[in-house]
Short mmCIF file of C-alpha atoms and ligand atoms in Angstrom, two decimals:
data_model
loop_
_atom_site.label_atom_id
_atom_site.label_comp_id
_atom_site.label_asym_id
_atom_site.label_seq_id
_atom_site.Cartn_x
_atom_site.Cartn_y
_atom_site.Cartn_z
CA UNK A 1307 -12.00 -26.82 -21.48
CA UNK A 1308 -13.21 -24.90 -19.09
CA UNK A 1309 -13.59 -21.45 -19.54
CA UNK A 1310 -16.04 -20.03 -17.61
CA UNK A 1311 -14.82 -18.50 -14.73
CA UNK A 1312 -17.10 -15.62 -14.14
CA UNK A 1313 -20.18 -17.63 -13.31
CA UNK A 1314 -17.22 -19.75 -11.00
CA UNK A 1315 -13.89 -20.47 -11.09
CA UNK A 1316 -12.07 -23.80 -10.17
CA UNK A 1317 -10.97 -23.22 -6.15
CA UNK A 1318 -7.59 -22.65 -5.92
CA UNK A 1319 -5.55 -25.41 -4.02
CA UNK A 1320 -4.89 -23.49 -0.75
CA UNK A 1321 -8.35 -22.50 -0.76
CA UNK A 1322 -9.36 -26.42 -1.38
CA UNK A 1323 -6.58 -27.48 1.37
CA UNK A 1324 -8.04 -24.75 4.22
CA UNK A 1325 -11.49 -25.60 3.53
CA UNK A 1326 -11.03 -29.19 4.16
CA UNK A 1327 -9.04 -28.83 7.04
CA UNK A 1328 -11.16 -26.79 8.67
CA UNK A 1329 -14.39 -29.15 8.29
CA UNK A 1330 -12.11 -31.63 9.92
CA UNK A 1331 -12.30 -29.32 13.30
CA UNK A 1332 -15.35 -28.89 15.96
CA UNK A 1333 -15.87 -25.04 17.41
CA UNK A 1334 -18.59 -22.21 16.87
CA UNK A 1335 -16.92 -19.35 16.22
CA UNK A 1336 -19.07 -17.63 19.53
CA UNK A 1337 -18.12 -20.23 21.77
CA UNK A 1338 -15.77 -19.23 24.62
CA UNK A 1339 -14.60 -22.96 25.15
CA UNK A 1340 -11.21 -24.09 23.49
CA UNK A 1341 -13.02 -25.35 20.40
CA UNK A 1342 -14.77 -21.73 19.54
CA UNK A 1343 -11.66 -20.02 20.13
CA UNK A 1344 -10.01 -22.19 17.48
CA UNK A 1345 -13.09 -21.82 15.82
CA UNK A 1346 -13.02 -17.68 16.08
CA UNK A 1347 -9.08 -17.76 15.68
CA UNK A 1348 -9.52 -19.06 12.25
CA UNK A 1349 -12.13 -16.62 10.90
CA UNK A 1350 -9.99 -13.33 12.30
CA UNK A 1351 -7.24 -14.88 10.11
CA UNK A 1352 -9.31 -15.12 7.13
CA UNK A 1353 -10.52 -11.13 7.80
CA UNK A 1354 -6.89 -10.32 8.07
CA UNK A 1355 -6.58 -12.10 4.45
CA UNK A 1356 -9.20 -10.16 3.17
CA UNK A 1357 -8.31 -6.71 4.52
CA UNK A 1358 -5.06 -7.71 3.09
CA UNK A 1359 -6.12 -8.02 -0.65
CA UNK A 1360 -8.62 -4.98 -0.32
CA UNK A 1361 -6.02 -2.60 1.66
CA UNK A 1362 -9.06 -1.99 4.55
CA UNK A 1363 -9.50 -2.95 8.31
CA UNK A 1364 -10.07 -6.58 9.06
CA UNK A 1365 -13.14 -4.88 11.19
CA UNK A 1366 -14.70 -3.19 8.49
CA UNK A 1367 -15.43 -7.19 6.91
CA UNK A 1368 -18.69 -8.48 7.56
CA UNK A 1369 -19.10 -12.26 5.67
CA UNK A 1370 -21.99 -12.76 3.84
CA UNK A 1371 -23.49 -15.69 1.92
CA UNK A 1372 -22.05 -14.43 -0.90
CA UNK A 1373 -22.52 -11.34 -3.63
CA UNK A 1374 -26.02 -11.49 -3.84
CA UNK A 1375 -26.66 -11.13 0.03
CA UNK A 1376 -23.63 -8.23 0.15
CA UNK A 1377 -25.39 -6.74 -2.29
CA UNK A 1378 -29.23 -6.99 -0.76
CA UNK A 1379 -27.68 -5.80 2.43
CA UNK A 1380 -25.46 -3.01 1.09
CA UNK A 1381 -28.59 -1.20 -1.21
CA UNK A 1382 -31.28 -1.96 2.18
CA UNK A 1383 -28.49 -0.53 4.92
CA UNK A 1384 -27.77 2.66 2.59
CA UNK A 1385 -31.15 3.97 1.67
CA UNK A 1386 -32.78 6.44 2.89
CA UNK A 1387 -36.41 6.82 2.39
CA UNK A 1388 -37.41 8.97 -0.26
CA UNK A 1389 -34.06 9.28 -0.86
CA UNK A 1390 -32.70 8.77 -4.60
CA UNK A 1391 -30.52 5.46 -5.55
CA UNK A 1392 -28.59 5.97 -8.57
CA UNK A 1393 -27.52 2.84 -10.82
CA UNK A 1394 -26.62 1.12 -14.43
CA UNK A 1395 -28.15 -0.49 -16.58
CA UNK A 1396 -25.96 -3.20 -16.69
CA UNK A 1397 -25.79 -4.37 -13.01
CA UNK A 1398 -26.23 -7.25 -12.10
CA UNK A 1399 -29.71 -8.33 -11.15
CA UNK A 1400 -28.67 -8.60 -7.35
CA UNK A 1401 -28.60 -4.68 -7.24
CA UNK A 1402 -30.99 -3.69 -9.78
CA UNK A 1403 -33.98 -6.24 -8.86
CA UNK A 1404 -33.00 -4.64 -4.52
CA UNK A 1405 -33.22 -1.17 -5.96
CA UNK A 1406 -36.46 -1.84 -7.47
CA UNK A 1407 -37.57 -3.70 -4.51
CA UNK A 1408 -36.56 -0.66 -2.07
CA UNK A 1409 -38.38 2.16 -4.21
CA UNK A 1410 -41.03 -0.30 -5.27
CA UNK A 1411 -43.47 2.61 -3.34
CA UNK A 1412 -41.80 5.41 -4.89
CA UNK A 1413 -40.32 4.51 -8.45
CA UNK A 1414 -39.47 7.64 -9.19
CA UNK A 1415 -36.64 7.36 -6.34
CA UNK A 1416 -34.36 5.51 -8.47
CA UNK A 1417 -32.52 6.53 -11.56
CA UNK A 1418 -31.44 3.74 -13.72
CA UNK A 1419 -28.29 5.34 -15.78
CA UNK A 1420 -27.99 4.02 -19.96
CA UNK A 1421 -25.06 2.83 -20.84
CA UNK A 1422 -23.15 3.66 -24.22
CA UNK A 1423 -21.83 0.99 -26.70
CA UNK A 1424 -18.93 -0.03 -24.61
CA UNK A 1425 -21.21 -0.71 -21.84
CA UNK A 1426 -20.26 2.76 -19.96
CA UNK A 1427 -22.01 5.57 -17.92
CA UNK A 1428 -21.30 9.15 -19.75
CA UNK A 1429 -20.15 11.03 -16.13
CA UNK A 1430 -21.97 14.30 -17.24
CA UNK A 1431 -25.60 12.34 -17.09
CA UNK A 1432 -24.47 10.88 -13.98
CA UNK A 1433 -23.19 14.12 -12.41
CA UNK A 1434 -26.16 15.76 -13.38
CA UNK A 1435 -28.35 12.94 -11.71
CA UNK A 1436 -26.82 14.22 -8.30
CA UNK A 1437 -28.95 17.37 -8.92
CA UNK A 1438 -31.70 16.57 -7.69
CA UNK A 1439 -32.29 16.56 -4.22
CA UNK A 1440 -31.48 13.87 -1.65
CA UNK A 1441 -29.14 11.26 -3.23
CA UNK A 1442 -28.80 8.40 -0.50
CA UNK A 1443 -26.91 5.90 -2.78
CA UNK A 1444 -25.01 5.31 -5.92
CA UNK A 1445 -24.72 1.95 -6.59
CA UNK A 1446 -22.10 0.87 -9.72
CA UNK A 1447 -20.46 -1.93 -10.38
CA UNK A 1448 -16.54 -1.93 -10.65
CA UNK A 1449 -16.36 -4.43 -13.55
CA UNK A 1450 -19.01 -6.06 -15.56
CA UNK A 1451 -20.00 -9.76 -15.22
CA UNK A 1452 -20.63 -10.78 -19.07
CA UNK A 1453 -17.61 -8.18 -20.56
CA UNK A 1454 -15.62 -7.36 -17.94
CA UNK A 1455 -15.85 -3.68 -18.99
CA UNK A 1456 -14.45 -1.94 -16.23
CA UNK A 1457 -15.74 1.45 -14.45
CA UNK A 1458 -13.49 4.48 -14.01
CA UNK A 1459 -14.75 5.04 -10.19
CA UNK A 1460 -12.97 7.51 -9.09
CA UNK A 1461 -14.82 10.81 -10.48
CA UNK A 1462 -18.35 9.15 -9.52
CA UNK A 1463 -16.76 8.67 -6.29
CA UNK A 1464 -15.82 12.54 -5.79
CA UNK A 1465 -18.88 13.72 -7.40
CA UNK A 1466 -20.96 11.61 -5.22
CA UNK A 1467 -19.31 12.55 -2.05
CA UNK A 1468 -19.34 15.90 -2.82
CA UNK A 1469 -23.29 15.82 -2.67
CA UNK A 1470 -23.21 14.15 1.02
CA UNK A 1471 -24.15 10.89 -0.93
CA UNK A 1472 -22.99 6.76 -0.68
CA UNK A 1473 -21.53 4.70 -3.38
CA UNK A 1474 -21.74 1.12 -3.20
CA UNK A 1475 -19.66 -1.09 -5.46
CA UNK A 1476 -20.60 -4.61 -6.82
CA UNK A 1477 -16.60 -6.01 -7.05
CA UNK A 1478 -17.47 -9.31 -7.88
CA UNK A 1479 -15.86 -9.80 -10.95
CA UNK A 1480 -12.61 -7.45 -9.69
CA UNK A 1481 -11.62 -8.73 -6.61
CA UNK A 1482 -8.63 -11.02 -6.88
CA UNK A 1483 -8.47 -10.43 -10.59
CA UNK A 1484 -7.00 -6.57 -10.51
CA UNK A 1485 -5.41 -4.82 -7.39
CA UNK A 1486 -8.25 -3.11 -4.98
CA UNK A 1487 -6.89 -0.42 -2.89
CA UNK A 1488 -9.87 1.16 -0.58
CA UNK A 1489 -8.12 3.92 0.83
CA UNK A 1490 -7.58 4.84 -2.55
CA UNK A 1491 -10.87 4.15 -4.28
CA UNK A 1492 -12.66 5.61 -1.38
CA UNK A 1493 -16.39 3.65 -2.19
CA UNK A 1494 -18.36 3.22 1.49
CA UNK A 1495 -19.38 -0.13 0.47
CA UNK A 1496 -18.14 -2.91 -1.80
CA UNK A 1497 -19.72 -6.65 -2.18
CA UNK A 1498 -17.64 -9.84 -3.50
CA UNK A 1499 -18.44 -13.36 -3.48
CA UNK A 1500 -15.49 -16.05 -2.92
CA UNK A 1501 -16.23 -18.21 -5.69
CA UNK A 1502 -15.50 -16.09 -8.31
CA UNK A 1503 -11.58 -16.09 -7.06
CA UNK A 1504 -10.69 -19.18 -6.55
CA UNK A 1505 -12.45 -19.55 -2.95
CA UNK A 1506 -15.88 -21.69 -2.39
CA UNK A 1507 -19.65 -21.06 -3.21
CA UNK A 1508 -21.59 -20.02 -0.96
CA UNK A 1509 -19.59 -17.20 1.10
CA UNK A 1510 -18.93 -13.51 0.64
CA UNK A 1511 -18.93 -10.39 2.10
CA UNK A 1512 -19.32 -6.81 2.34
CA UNK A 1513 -16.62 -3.66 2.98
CA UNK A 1514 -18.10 -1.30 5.27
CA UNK A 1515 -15.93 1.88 5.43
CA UNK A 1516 -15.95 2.59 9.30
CA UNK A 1517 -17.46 5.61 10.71
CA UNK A 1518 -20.20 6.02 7.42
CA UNK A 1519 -23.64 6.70 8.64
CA UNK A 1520 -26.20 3.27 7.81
CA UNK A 1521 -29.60 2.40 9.01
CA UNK A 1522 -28.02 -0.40 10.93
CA UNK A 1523 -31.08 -2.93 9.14
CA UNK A 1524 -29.90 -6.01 9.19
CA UNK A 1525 -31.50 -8.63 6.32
CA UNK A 1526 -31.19 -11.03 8.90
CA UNK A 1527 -31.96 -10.83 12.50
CA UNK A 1528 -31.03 -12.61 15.50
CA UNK A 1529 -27.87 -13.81 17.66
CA UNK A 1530 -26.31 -10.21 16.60
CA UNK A 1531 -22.81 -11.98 15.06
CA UNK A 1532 -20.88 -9.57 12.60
CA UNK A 1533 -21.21 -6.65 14.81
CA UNK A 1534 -25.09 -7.17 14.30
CA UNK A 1535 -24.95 -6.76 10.59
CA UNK A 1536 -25.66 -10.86 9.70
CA UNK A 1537 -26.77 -12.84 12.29
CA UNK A 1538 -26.03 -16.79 12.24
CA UNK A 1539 -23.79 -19.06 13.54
CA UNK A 1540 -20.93 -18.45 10.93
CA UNK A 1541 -19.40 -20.11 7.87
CA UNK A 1542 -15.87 -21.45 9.41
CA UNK A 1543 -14.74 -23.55 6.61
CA UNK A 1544 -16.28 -20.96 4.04
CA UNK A 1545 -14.90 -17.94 5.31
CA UNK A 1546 -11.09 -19.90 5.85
CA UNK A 1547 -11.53 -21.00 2.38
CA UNK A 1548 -12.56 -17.64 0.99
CA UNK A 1549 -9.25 -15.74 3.26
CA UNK A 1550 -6.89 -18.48 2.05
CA UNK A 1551 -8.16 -17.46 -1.32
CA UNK A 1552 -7.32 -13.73 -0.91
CA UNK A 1553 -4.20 -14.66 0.18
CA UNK A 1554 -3.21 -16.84 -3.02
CA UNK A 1555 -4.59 -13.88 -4.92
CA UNK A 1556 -2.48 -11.23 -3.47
CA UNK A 1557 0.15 -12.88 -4.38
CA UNK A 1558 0.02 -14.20 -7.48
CA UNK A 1559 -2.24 -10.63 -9.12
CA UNK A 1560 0.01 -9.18 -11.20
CA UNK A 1561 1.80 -12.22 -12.81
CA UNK A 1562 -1.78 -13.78 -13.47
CA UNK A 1563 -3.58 -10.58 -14.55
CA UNK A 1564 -0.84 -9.99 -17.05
CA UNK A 1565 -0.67 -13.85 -18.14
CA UNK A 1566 -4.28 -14.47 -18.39
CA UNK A 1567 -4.58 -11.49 -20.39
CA UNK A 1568 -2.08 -12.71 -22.78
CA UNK A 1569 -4.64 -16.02 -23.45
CA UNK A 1570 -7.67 -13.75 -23.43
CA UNK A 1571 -6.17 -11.76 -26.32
CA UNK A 1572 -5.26 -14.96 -27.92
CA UNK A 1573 -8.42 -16.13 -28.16
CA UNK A 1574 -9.98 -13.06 -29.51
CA UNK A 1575 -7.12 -12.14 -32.40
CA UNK A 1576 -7.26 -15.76 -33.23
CA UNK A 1577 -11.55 -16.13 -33.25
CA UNK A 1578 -11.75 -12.60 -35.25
CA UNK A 1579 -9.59 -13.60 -37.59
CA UNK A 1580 -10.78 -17.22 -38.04
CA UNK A 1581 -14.49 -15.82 -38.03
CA UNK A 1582 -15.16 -12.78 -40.03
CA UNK A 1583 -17.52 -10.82 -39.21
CA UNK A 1584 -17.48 -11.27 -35.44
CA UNK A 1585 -16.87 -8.83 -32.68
CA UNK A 1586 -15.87 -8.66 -29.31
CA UNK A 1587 -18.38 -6.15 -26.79
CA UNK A 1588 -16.87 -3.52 -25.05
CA UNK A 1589 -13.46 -4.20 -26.55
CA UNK A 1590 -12.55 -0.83 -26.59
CA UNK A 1591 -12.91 0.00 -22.88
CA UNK A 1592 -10.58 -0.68 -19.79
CA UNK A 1593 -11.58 -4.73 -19.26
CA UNK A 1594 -10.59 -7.37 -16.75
CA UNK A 1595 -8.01 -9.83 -17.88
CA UNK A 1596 -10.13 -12.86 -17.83
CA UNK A 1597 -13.34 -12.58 -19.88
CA UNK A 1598 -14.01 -11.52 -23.26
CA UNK A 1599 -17.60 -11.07 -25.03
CA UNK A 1600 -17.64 -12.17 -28.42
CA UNK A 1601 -20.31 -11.78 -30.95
CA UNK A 1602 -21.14 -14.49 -33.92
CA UNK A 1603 -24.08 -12.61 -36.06
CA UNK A 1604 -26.11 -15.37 -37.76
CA UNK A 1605 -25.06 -17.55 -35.29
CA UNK A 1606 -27.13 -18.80 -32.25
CA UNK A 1607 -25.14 -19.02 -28.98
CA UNK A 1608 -27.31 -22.07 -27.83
CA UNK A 1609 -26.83 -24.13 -31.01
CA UNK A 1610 -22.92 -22.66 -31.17
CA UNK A 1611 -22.78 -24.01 -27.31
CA UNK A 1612 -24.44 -27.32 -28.19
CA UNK A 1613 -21.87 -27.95 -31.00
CA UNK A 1614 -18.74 -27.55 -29.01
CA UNK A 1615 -19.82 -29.63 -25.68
CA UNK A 1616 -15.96 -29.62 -24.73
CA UNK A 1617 -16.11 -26.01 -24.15
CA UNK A 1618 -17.51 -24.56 -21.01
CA UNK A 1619 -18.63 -21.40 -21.88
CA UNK A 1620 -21.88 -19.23 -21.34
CA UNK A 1621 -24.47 -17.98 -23.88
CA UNK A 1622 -25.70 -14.12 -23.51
CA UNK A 1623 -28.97 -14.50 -21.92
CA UNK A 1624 -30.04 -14.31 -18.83
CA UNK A 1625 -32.16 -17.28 -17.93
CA UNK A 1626 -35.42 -15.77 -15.20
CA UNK A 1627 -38.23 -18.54 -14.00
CA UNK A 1628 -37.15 -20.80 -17.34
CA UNK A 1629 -38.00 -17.67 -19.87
CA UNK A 1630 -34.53 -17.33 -21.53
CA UNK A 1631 -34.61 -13.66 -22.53
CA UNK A 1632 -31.42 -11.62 -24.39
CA UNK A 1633 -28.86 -10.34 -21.88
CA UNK A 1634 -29.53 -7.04 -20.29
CA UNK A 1635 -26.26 -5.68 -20.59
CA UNK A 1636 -26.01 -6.22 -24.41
CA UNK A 1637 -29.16 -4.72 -24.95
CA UNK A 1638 -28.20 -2.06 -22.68
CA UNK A 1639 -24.93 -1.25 -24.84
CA UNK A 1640 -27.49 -1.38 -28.22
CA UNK A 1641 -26.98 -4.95 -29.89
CA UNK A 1642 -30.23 -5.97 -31.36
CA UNK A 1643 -31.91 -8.98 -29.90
CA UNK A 1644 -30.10 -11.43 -32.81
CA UNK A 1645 -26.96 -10.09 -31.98
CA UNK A 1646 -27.56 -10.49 -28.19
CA UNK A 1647 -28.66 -13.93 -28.79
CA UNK A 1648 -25.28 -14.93 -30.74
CA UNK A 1649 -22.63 -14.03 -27.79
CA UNK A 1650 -20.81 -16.35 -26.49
CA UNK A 1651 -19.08 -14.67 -23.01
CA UNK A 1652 -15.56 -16.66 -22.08
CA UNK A 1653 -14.14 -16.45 -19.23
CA UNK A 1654 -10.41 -17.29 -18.00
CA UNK A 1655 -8.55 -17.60 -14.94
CA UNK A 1656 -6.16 -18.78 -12.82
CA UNK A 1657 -5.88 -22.74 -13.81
CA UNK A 1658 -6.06 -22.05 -17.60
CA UNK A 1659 -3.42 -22.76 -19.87
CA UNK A 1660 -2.95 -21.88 -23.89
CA UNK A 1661 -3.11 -25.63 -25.15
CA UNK A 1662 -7.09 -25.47 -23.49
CA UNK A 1663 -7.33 -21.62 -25.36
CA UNK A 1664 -5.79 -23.38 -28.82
CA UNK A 1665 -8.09 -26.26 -28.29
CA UNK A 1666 -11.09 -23.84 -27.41
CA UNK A 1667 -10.56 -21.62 -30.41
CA UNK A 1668 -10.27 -24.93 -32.99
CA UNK A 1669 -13.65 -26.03 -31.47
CA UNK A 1670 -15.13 -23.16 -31.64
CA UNK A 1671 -14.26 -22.05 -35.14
CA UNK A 1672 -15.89 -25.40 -35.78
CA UNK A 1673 -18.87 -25.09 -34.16
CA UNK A 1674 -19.72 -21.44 -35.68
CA UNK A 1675 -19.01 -22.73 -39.23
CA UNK A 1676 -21.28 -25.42 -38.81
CA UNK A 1677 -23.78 -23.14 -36.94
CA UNK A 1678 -23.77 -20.76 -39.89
CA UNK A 1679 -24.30 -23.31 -42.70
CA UNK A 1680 -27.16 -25.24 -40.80
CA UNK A 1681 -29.07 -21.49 -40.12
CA UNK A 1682 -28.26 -20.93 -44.27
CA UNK A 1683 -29.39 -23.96 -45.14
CA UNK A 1684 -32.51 -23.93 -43.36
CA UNK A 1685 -33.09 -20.43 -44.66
CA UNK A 1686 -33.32 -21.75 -47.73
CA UNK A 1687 -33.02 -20.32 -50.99
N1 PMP B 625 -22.59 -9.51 -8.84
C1 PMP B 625 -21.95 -9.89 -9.94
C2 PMP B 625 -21.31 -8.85 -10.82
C3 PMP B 625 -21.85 -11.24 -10.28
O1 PMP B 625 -21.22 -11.63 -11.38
C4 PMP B 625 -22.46 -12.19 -9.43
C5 PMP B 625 -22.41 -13.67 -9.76
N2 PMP B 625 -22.97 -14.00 -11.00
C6 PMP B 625 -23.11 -11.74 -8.28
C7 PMP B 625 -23.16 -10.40 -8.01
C8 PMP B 625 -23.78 -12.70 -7.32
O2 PMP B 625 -22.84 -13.52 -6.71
P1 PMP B 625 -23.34 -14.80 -5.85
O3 PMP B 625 -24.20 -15.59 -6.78
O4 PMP B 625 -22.10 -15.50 -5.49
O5 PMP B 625 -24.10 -14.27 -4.70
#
């Protein structure tokens, strides 16, 4: 059963189909010959694909290696020196650990925002951290990687703008889960990886609103492809694979997001009820369909993971240079270290049915029970 579809979900079947039949053709996408026209043909289709599921121009799509990359390039093309980046606590590593990085001279140029128990920003701290003077970025993500708590960016967006400042989004865990409209969210910049929809590893990209003023630093320099932004020959059977998934998302969204929510909620009514005492993180917040962030107190989430090896599922803690280490996000929304330490995040998409959710919850129920009586027995009396 597997159910673990933020760290990366199965690829969906057109995705799987494009990719291979692209790396059965021959063509750079520079090349002028028949072959690189193909070749350049191919990757304009998969920007249209994109554009399509973001509601943006196919030229404001540069790919990227993925999230991570988007992410590096997005925080490094949008500061300012000296100026102030504003963030979360509960980003992802690939913006906080580049935000550090940038202001690593002058720490007191980034602000990291807390978060409250359902994992949000409270908009009056983060409308009064525009105050100060020069705010180059703003850097939030629109849904969170281990609860899928979701973030309300439209008043950041205003407030932001309103103070001549950028806002960077890290949509990873959105995009081709909920509808994205960019006209309507009105962010400069917005990262997503392909994986995480149904499309390959390995490929990405980054939303740049046209006409926004950048440093125009590229992470990577040389043969100037992606209107100088990413240089390298480029990803063709990535990129096809990551458009075709776009394109499968598009259409299938609201079906999906309403039917995968349907077996997320399953899975939490049926482990609360089964499991007293646990609780689900951020529950009370807008979430994403998909993932849910459940809590087992007394109950490690590497012995609970160990017990049920049927169910592919993640444990709370982020895992840095072998030194596991409780998530940053829980502690972030104020769960003690044991509590941190007993989450189990699951994660559902677009392959998942409710005989693997049934299956999941019976295994599960199993493996906390046992969990529990092994950590009371060895307590001892
Ligand atoms: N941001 C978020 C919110 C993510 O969940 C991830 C993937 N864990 C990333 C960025 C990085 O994506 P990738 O590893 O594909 O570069």
């Amino acid at each position: 059963m597997y159910l673990d579809y933020n760290a990366t979900a199965p690829m969906r079947p057109a995705a799987l189909k494009a990719v291979q039949e692209a790396l059965h053709s021959v063509g750079n996408a520079s090349s002028i010959h028949h072959q690189g026209r193909d070749a350049a043909g191919r990757v304009d289709r998969a920007r249209r694909q994109l554009s399509d599921l973001l509601n943006c121009s196919s030229g404001e799509i540069i790919f990227t290696s993925g999230a991570t990359e988007a992410n590096n390039l997005a925080l490094q093309a949008a500061y300012v020196e000296g100026g102030l980046i504003v963030t979360s606590a509960v980003e992802h590593p690939a913006v906080l650990e580049t935000a550090r990085a940038l202001t690593s001279e002058t720490p007191t140029s980034l602000n990291v925002l807390p978060v409250d128990r359902l994992g949000q920003i409270d908009l009056g701290t983060f409308t009064a951290s525009l105050q100060r003077d020069h705010v180059a970025l703003i850097s939030l993500m629109l849904a969170n990687n281990e609860t899928g708590v979701i973030t309300d960016l439209r008043p950041v967006v205003e407030a932001a703008h309103s103070v001549g400042a950028l806002v960077h989004t890290d949509a990873t865990q959105y995009v081709g889960k909920l509808p994205v409209d960019l006209r309507e969210l009105d962010v400069d910049l917005l990262s997503l990886s392909a994986h995480k929809f149904g499309g390959p590893q390995g490929v990405g990209a980054l939303f740049i609103r046209r006409g926004i003023r950048l440093s125009q630093r590229p992470l990577v320099f040389g043969g100037g492809h992606e209107r100088g932004w990413r240089a390298g020959t480029l990803n063709v059977p990535g990129i096809v694979g990551l458009g075709a998934a776009a394109e499968a998302a598009t259409r299938d969204l609201t079906d999906e997001a309403s039917r995968i929510t349907k077996l997320r909620d399953l899975l939490e009514d049926e482990l609360l009820t089964r499991l007293p005492g646990s609780y689900v993180n951020g529950s009370a917040a807008p979430r994403l369909p998909g993932v849910t962030s459940i809590t087992f107190p007394g109950a490690p989430a590497d012995a609970i993971l160990a017990s049920m090896p049927d169910v592919a599922a993640s444990d709370g803690s982020a895992c840095s240079a072998g030194a596991p280490s409780p998530s940053h996000v829980l502690v972030a929304m104020g769960l003690g270290r044991e509590d941190a330490d007993a989450t189990i995040r699951f994660s559902l998409g677009h392959a998942t049915t409710e005989r693997e959710i049934r299956r999941a919850v019976a295994a599960a129920v199993r493996a906390v029970t046992h969990v529990k009586a092994l950590m009371n027995a060895t307590a001892g009396p």
